[in-house]
Structure formats: C-alpha cells, structure tokens
mmCIF file of C-alpha atoms and ligand atoms in Angstrom:
data_model
loop_
_atom_site.group_PDB
_atom_site.id
_atom_site.type_symbol
_atom_site.label_atom_id
_atom_site.label_comp_id
_atom_site.label_asym_id
_atom_site.label_seq_id
_atom_site.Cartn_x
_atom_site.Cartn_y
_atom_site.Cartn_z
ATOM 1 C CA MET Z 1 14.480 128.801 70.331
ATOM 2 C CA GLU Z 2 14.671 129.747 74.113
ATOM 3 C CA ALA Z 3 14.870 125.991 75.367
ATOM 4 C CA GLN Z 4 17.601 125.632 72.283
ATOM 5 C CA PHE Z 5 19.362 128.159 73.423
ATOM 6 C CA LEU Z 6 19.544 126.813 77.238
ATOM 7 C CA GLN Z 7 20.391 123.554 76.374
ATOM 8 C CA ALA Z 8 23.632 125.037 74.291
ATOM 9 C CA PHE Z 9 24.703 127.173 77.573
ATOM 10 C CA TYR Z 10 24.277 124.320 79.548
ATOM 11 C CA ASP Z 11 26.046 122.143 77.667
ATOM 12 C CA LEU Z 12 28.834 124.825 77.061
ATOM 13 C CA ALA Z 13 29.038 125.238 80.742
ATOM 14 C CA SER Z 14 29.058 121.540 81.270
ATOM 15 C CA TRP Z 15 31.976 121.320 78.791
ATOM 16 C CA ILE Z 16 34.020 123.467 81.230
ATOM 17 C CA ARG Z 17 33.190 121.552 84.118
ATOM 18 C CA LEU Z 18 34.289 118.241 82.372
ATOM 19 C CA SER Z 19 37.944 119.807 81.924
ATOM 20 C CA PRO Z 20 39.239 118.101 85.058
ATOM 21 C CA LEU Z 21 38.582 114.831 83.195
ATOM 22 C CA LEU Z 22 39.119 115.639 79.619
ATOM 23 C CA ASN Z 23 42.681 116.946 80.652
ATOM 24 C CA ASN Z 24 43.162 113.886 82.633
ATOM 25 C CA GLY Z 25 43.955 111.401 79.498
ATOM 26 C CA PRO Z 26 44.479 111.720 76.078
ATOM 27 C CA TYR Z 27 42.249 113.338 73.395
ATOM 28 C CA LEU Z 28 38.785 111.807 73.413
ATOM 29 C CA PRO Z 29 36.937 111.960 70.391
ATOM 30 C CA PHE Z 30 33.223 113.042 70.940
ATOM 31 C CA SER Z 31 30.448 112.099 68.368
ATOM 32 C CA VAL Z 32 26.904 112.855 68.199
ATOM 33 C CA VAL Z 33 25.830 109.453 69.742
ATOM 34 C CA SER Z 34 27.975 110.350 72.808
ATOM 35 C CA LEU Z 35 26.340 111.258 76.007
ATOM 36 C CA ARG Z 36 25.742 115.215 75.965
ATOM 37 C CA PRO Z 37 28.199 116.846 78.158
ATOM 38 C CA SER Z 38 25.139 118.255 80.435
ATOM 39 C CA ALA Z 39 24.178 114.426 80.653
ATOM 40 C CA MET Z 40 27.678 113.323 81.581
ATOM 41 C CA ILE Z 41 27.626 116.237 84.344
ATOM 42 C CA LYS Z 42 24.433 114.885 85.807
ATOM 43 C CA VAL Z 43 25.923 111.515 85.917
ATOM 44 C CA LEU Z 44 29.220 112.471 87.509
ATOM 45 C CA ASP Z 45 27.243 114.534 90.178
ATOM 46 C CA ASP Z 46 25.247 111.503 90.946
ATOM 47 C CA ILE Z 47 28.257 109.381 91.393
ATOM 48 C CA ALA Z 48 30.193 112.301 93.702
ATOM 49 C CA LEU Z 49 27.049 113.060 95.596
ATOM 50 C CA ARG Z 50 25.260 109.804 96.059
ATOM 51 C CA ASP Z 51 28.727 108.063 96.470
ATOM 52 C CA ARG Z 52 27.964 105.769 93.581
ATOM 53 C CA LYS Z 53 30.285 102.619 93.023
ATOM 54 C CA VAL Z 54 29.018 99.957 91.034
ATOM 55 C CA LEU Z 55 27.816 101.428 87.726
ATOM 56 C CA LEU Z 56 26.489 99.619 84.695
ATOM 57 C CA GLU Z 57 26.193 100.556 81.336
ATOM 58 C CA CYS Z 58 24.215 99.470 78.275
ATOM 59 C CA GLY Z 59 26.045 100.874 75.124
ATOM 60 C CA SER Z 60 29.641 101.898 75.549
ATOM 61 C CA GLY Z 61 31.762 105.260 74.489
ATOM 62 C CA THR Z 62 33.080 107.972 75.407
ATOM 63 C CA SER Z 63 31.273 107.965 78.663
ATOM 64 C CA THR Z 64 32.671 104.563 79.740
ATOM 65 C CA VAL Z 65 36.025 106.280 79.562
ATOM 66 C CA MET Z 66 35.117 109.411 81.509
ATOM 67 C CA PHE Z 67 33.021 107.664 84.358
ATOM 68 C CA ALA Z 68 36.258 105.359 84.562
ATOM 69 C CA ARG Z 69 38.555 108.434 84.620
ATOM 70 C CA MET Z 70 36.452 110.254 87.434
ATOM 71 C CA MET Z 71 36.365 106.664 89.785
ATOM 72 C CA ALA Z 72 40.310 106.339 88.977
ATOM 73 C CA GLN Z 73 40.754 109.732 90.143
ATOM 74 C CA ARG Z 74 38.467 109.312 93.346
ATOM 75 C CA GLY Z 75 40.142 105.798 94.225
ATOM 76 C CA TYR Z 76 37.116 103.586 93.960
ATOM 77 C CA GLY Z 77 34.374 102.503 92.052
ATOM 78 C CA HIS Z 78 33.642 100.043 89.164
ATOM 79 C CA MET Z 79 32.006 100.010 85.716
ATOM 80 C CA LEU Z 80 30.744 97.151 83.662
ATOM 81 C CA SER Z 81 29.642 98.337 79.975
ATOM 82 C CA LEU Z 82 27.577 96.076 77.629
ATOM 83 C CA GLU Z 83 28.241 96.524 73.977
ATOM 84 C CA HIS Z 84 26.583 94.804 71.158
ATOM 85 C CA ASP Z 85 29.142 95.939 68.441
ATOM 86 C CA GLY Z 86 32.466 93.684 68.814
ATOM 87 C CA GLU Z 87 34.452 96.087 67.086
ATOM 88 C CA TRP Z 88 33.470 99.079 68.953
ATOM 89 C CA ALA Z 89 33.993 96.733 72.524
ATOM 90 C CA ASP Z 90 37.620 96.235 71.198
ATOM 91 C CA ARG Z 91 38.180 99.899 70.556
ATOM 92 C CA VAL Z 92 36.391 101.007 74.066
ATOM 93 C CA ALA Z 93 38.540 98.516 75.906
ATOM 94 C CA THR Z 94 41.897 99.285 74.234
ATOM 95 C CA GLN Z 95 41.438 102.907 75.153
ATOM 96 C CA LEU Z 96 40.694 101.958 78.667
ATOM 97 C CA ALA Z 97 43.967 99.861 78.722
ATOM 98 C CA ALA Z 98 45.867 102.765 77.393
ATOM 99 C CA GLU Z 99 44.873 104.979 80.222
ATOM 100 C CA GLY Z 100 45.435 102.167 82.966
ATOM 101 C CA LEU Z 101 41.704 101.925 83.541
ATOM 102 C CA SER Z 102 41.040 98.246 82.879
ATOM 103 C CA GLU Z 103 40.713 97.658 86.632
ATOM 104 C CA VAL Z 104 37.832 100.252 87.175
ATOM 105 C CA ALA Z 105 36.047 99.686 83.753
ATOM 106 C CA THR Z 106 35.486 96.510 81.624
ATOM 107 C CA VAL Z 107 33.568 96.240 78.453
ATOM 108 C CA ILE Z 108 31.563 93.173 77.493
ATOM 109 C CA HIS Z 109 31.086 92.210 74.138
ATOM 110 C CA ALA Z 110 27.060 91.032 74.214
ATOM 111 C CA PRO Z 111 25.519 90.539 70.878
ATOM 112 C CA LEU Z 112 22.097 91.571 70.145
ATOM 113 C CA GLU Z 113 19.685 88.659 70.160
ATOM 114 C CA GLU Z 114 16.006 87.655 70.290
ATOM 115 C CA HIS Z 115 15.139 88.186 73.834
ATOM 116 C CA PRO Z 116 12.035 86.960 75.983
ATOM 117 C CA ALA Z 117 11.757 90.666 77.305
ATOM 118 C CA ALA Z 118 11.854 92.021 74.010
ATOM 119 C CA VAL Z 119 9.045 94.317 72.559
ATOM 120 C CA LYS Z 120 7.925 93.645 69.276
ATOM 121 C CA HIS Z 121 10.738 91.013 68.780
ATOM 122 C CA VAL Z 122 13.639 93.913 68.700
ATOM 123 C CA ASP Z 123 16.445 92.048 69.873
ATOM 124 C CA TRP Z 124 18.552 92.929 73.100
ATOM 125 C CA TYR Z 125 21.780 92.063 74.738
ATOM 126 C CA ALA Z 126 22.574 88.157 74.560
ATOM 127 C CA PRO Z 127 20.391 87.003 77.493
ATOM 128 C CA LYS Z 128 23.033 84.282 78.732
ATOM 129 C CA THR Z 129 25.883 86.706 78.537
ATOM 130 C CA VAL Z 130 24.176 89.233 80.372
ATOM 131 C CA THR Z 131 23.033 86.941 83.180
ATOM 132 C CA GLU Z 132 26.628 85.450 83.482
ATOM 133 C CA GLU Z 133 28.382 88.616 83.161
ATOM 134 C CA VAL Z 134 25.972 90.741 85.380
ATOM 135 C CA GLY Z 135 25.881 88.154 87.711
ATOM 136 C CA ALA Z 136 29.759 87.770 88.306
ATOM 137 C CA TYR Z 137 30.101 91.511 88.533
ATOM 138 C CA THR Z 138 27.602 92.050 91.184
ATOM 139 C CA GLU Z 139 28.584 89.235 93.106
ATOM 140 C CA LYS Z 140 31.925 90.299 93.257
ATOM 141 C CA HIS Z 141 31.032 94.209 93.685
ATOM 142 C CA GLY Z 142 27.183 94.106 95.024
ATOM 143 C CA PRO Z 143 24.369 95.419 93.565
ATOM 144 C CA VAL Z 144 24.301 98.158 90.952
ATOM 145 C CA ASP Z 145 23.545 101.477 92.080
ATOM 146 C CA LEU Z 146 23.802 103.595 89.003
ATOM 147 C CA LEU Z 147 22.462 102.407 85.689
ATOM 148 C CA LEU Z 148 23.153 104.004 82.292
ATOM 149 C CA VAL Z 149 20.641 102.939 79.720
ATOM 150 C CA ASP Z 150 22.507 104.396 76.114
ATOM 151 C CA GLY Z 151 21.892 101.570 74.243
ATOM 152 C CA PRO Z 152 21.393 99.286 72.340
ATOM 153 C CA PRO Z 153 20.781 102.061 69.196
ATOM 154 C CA GLY Z 154 16.987 102.918 68.647
ATOM 155 C CA TRP Z 155 17.013 105.168 66.190
ATOM 156 C CA GLU Z 156 16.520 102.776 63.361
ATOM 157 C CA ARG Z 157 12.882 102.095 61.758
ATOM 158 C CA GLY Z 158 10.895 99.375 64.293
ATOM 159 C CA ARG Z 159 13.545 99.858 66.845
ATOM 160 C CA THR Z 160 12.063 102.406 68.880
ATOM 161 C CA MET Z 161 11.618 100.137 71.967
ATOM 162 C CA ALA Z 162 15.128 98.635 71.689
ATOM 163 C CA ARG Z 163 16.169 99.835 75.354
ATOM 164 C CA TYR Z 164 12.782 98.505 77.008
ATOM 165 C CA PRO Z 165 14.123 95.565 78.361
ATOM 166 C CA ALA Z 166 17.021 97.043 80.450
ATOM 167 C CA VAL Z 167 15.117 98.013 83.592
ATOM 168 C CA PRO Z 168 12.920 94.637 83.634
ATOM 169 C CA VAL Z 169 15.741 92.514 82.730
ATOM 170 C CA LEU Z 170 18.344 94.113 85.077
ATOM 171 C CA TRP Z 171 16.102 94.804 87.927
ATOM 172 C CA ASP Z 172 17.141 92.134 90.406
ATOM 173 C CA PHE Z 173 20.459 93.543 90.037
ATOM 174 C CA LEU Z 174 19.940 96.948 91.100
ATOM 175 C CA ALA Z 175 20.106 98.429 94.661
ATOM 176 C CA PRO Z 176 17.080 99.953 96.517
ATOM 177 C CA GLY Z 177 17.951 103.764 95.730
ATOM 178 C CA ALA Z 178 19.831 103.136 92.758
ATOM 179 C CA SER Z 179 19.760 105.814 89.799
ATOM 180 C CA VAL Z 180 18.748 105.084 86.437
ATOM 181 C CA LEU Z 181 19.336 107.225 83.456
ATOM 182 C CA LEU Z 182 17.634 106.665 80.192
ATOM 183 C CA ASP Z 183 19.086 108.726 77.283
ATOM 184 C CA ASP Z 184 17.513 109.931 73.894
ATOM 185 C CA VAL Z 185 14.198 110.134 75.657
ATOM 186 C CA ASN Z 186 12.697 112.483 73.636
ATOM 187 C CA ARG Z 187 12.747 110.085 70.450
ATOM 188 C CA ALA Z 188 10.123 107.931 69.284
ATOM 189 C CA GLY Z 189 9.259 105.082 72.109
ATOM 190 C CA GLY Z 190 11.263 107.041 74.599
ATOM 191 C CA LYS Z 191 7.861 107.990 76.652
ATOM 192 C CA GLU Z 192 6.199 104.354 76.040
ATOM 193 C CA ILE Z 193 9.563 103.011 77.566
ATOM 194 C CA THR Z 194 9.504 105.211 80.523
ATOM 195 C CA GLU Z 195 5.648 104.616 80.976
ATOM 196 C CA ARG Z 196 6.127 100.808 81.135
ATOM 197 C CA TRP Z 197 9.136 100.916 83.539
ATOM 198 C CA LYS Z 198 6.938 103.079 85.862
ATOM 199 C CA GLU Z 199 3.905 100.494 85.639
ATOM 200 C CA GLU Z 200 5.740 97.316 85.521
ATOM 201 C CA CYS Z 201 8.331 98.296 88.052
ATOM 202 C CA GLY Z 202 7.281 101.407 89.830
ATOM 203 C CA LEU Z 203 10.365 103.350 88.494
ATOM 204 C CA ASP Z 204 9.525 107.073 87.776
ATOM 205 C CA MET Z 205 11.484 108.551 85.417
ATOM 206 C CA GLN Z 206 11.614 112.399 84.928
ATOM 207 C CA LEU Z 207 12.694 114.092 82.026
ATOM 208 C CA ASP Z 208 15.863 116.405 82.727
ATOM 209 C CA PRO Z 209 14.581 120.154 82.936
ATOM 210 C CA PHE Z 210 17.699 121.099 81.181
ATOM 211 C CA GLY Z 211 17.290 119.343 77.994
ATOM 212 C CA THR Z 212 20.325 116.947 78.675
ATOM 213 C CA ARG Z 213 17.634 114.610 76.245
ATOM 214 C CA GLY Z 214 17.691 112.004 79.154
ATOM 215 C CA ALA Z 215 15.260 111.081 81.759
ATOM 216 C CA PHE Z 216 16.134 109.920 85.501
ATOM 217 C CA GLY Z 217 14.889 108.031 88.336
ATOM 218 C CA THR Z 218 15.500 106.169 91.237
ATOM 219 C CA VAL Z 219 14.618 102.725 92.191
ATOM 220 C CA PRO Z 220 12.373 102.884 95.252
ATOM 221 C CA VAL Z 221 13.608 102.000 98.702
HETATM 222 C C1 SAM S 301 23.953 105.875 72.107
HETATM 223 S S1 SAM S 301 25.746 105.094 71.650
HETATM 224 C C2 SAM S 301 26.149 105.145 73.269
HETATM 225 C C3 SAM S 301 26.877 106.088 73.553
HETATM 226 C C4 SAM S 301 28.010 105.957 74.836
HETATM 227 N N1 SAM S 301 27.293 105.851 75.919
HETATM 228 C C5 SAM S 301 28.592 107.360 74.950
HETATM 229 O O1 SAM S 301 28.172 108.348 75.627
HETATM 230 O O2 SAM S 301 29.959 107.553 74.255
HETATM 231 C C6 SAM S 301 24.984 103.634 71.184
HETATM 232 C C7 SAM S 301 25.872 102.677 70.350
HETATM 233 O O3 SAM S 301 26.411 103.543 69.409
HETATM 234 C C8 SAM S 301 27.755 103.099 69.187
HETATM 235 N N2 SAM S 301 28.908 104.100 69.223
HETATM 236 C C9 SAM S 301 28.980 105.168 70.145
HETATM 237 N N3 SAM S 301 29.982 105.652 70.290
HETATM 238 C C10 SAM S 301 30.408 105.966 68.964
HETATM 239 C C11 SAM S 301 31.023 106.554 68.186
HETATM 240 N N4 SAM S 301 31.697 107.507 68.398
HETATM 241 N N5 SAM S 301 31.206 106.195 66.687
HETATM 242 C C12 SAM S 301 30.161 105.064 66.229
HETATM 243 N N6 SAM S 301 29.404 104.442 66.892
HETATM 244 C C13 SAM S 301 29.416 104.577 68.351
HETATM 245 C C14 SAM S 301 28.038 101.883 70.125
HETATM 246 O O4 SAM S 301 27.737 100.610 69.670
HETATM 247 C C15 SAM S 301 26.638 102.245 71.240
HETATM 248 O O5 SAM S 301 26.906 100.928 71.899
#
C-alpha cells in the first residue's frame, strides 16, 4: 500500500513538472500504455542533464511527441521512433507534423517479422528496415545517446521476451555512456531480459526505486 501511495504521489508531482511541455502544444491523449509521467520525467531529466541529442525509441506514442516538444523547445536534438503498427505510426507522425515537429522526430513503420535475435521466435521490428533506417539516422546525427525500449508489446501470452532484441541488435549504434530505459520491466519476462542484457552486453539495468515500472542503465564507457 505504501509503495502504491508513493508511486501515485511521484506521478502526481511529475504531472506538475510536465506542465511546460503539456501546455506547449495541443491536447495530448495519454493511455495506460503511455510511459508513466514519472518515467517521462526521468527521461526528460536525462536529456537535460546529460545533454542527450540522438534519441532512438522502440514503440511510439505520447512519449515521442513529448520528447520532441522538449528538444524543439531546447533548440536541438533528434528522435527516431520505430513503430510496428502502420496506422499508429501515421497517427503519431500526423501529430508531430501538426505541431511542426517533423524535423525533430521521425516515426518509422517497421512491421514485426521473424528476427534472428529473437528469443522463442517472438517477432521483432523488420531487420532490413531497422538496419537501413537506424544506420542512416546515426550516420547523419551520430551514435544514439538515449535508447527507449517501450515496444513491441510484450503483454500477450508467449510474447514476454518481445523486447529482448533491442539491446543486442542496436548495440553497435549506441554511444559509450548512452542511457537505456526498458519500460514495463515489472511484467513477466522483464527480469529475464535485463539479466540477459547484463550477461551478453555488460549492460547493468537498475529498477527505478520510485516505481516508474522502468529499469534504467548506462552503456559502459
Ligand atoms: C507501450 S506502447 C508505447 C507507448 C509509447 N512509448 C508512449 O509512451 O506513449 C507499445 C505500443 O502500443 C501502441 N500504442 C501506443 N500508444 C497507444 C494508444 N494510446 N492507444 C493504442 N495503442 C497505442 C503502439 O503500437 C506502441 O508501439
């Protein structure tokens, strides 16, 4: 009970801190699958304090628009977001365009396909699209200094390891010292994913003590 109270309190405080971004554009619908406000604040603080400029996201939505708003407000930085659902990708891209943020953030439709890095044949973003799009993005802007892993969805039966490929597949695109966030780590599979990232890539992910439901890590320098 106390933990739930603290989480709710931290989220409430985070809504207040998000107000400069929420009030900096048209109304944004949040849903249960959106990053929690407290996780958004963690990421925004990371962008501000560690001067992140090259963001890569798996799973787009309100987070894409909020981080793009922040970078536009600040005057620099870019974001590439991989999205498996074509309709959703169009929707987020339309919102970005309506706000004049298309130069800051790009949503790429990358359908889910069988992937060589997948565990138990759970599909991941189309390998060719990822290699080409992330390759071109990092060629233009430099290595990724903030990776947000909030997709593909892993809540369905048999898909608990759906987010595992992100770190091994994208590793070579990450800058030393880059931050990594894995959201929904409290679900089945979350612990196993972070343990495998540690074992295979040396990436130490720590569960956020404020109960954002995310784990955060830094690529070793
Ligand atoms: C965990 S969500 C990603 C949420 C996103 N990072 C955010 O914070 O808004 C995973 C997937 O759910 C879908 N999705 C995201 N927001 C949605 C919404 N409001 N309604 C329906 N589907 C959504 C997208 O396909 C997305 O890739």
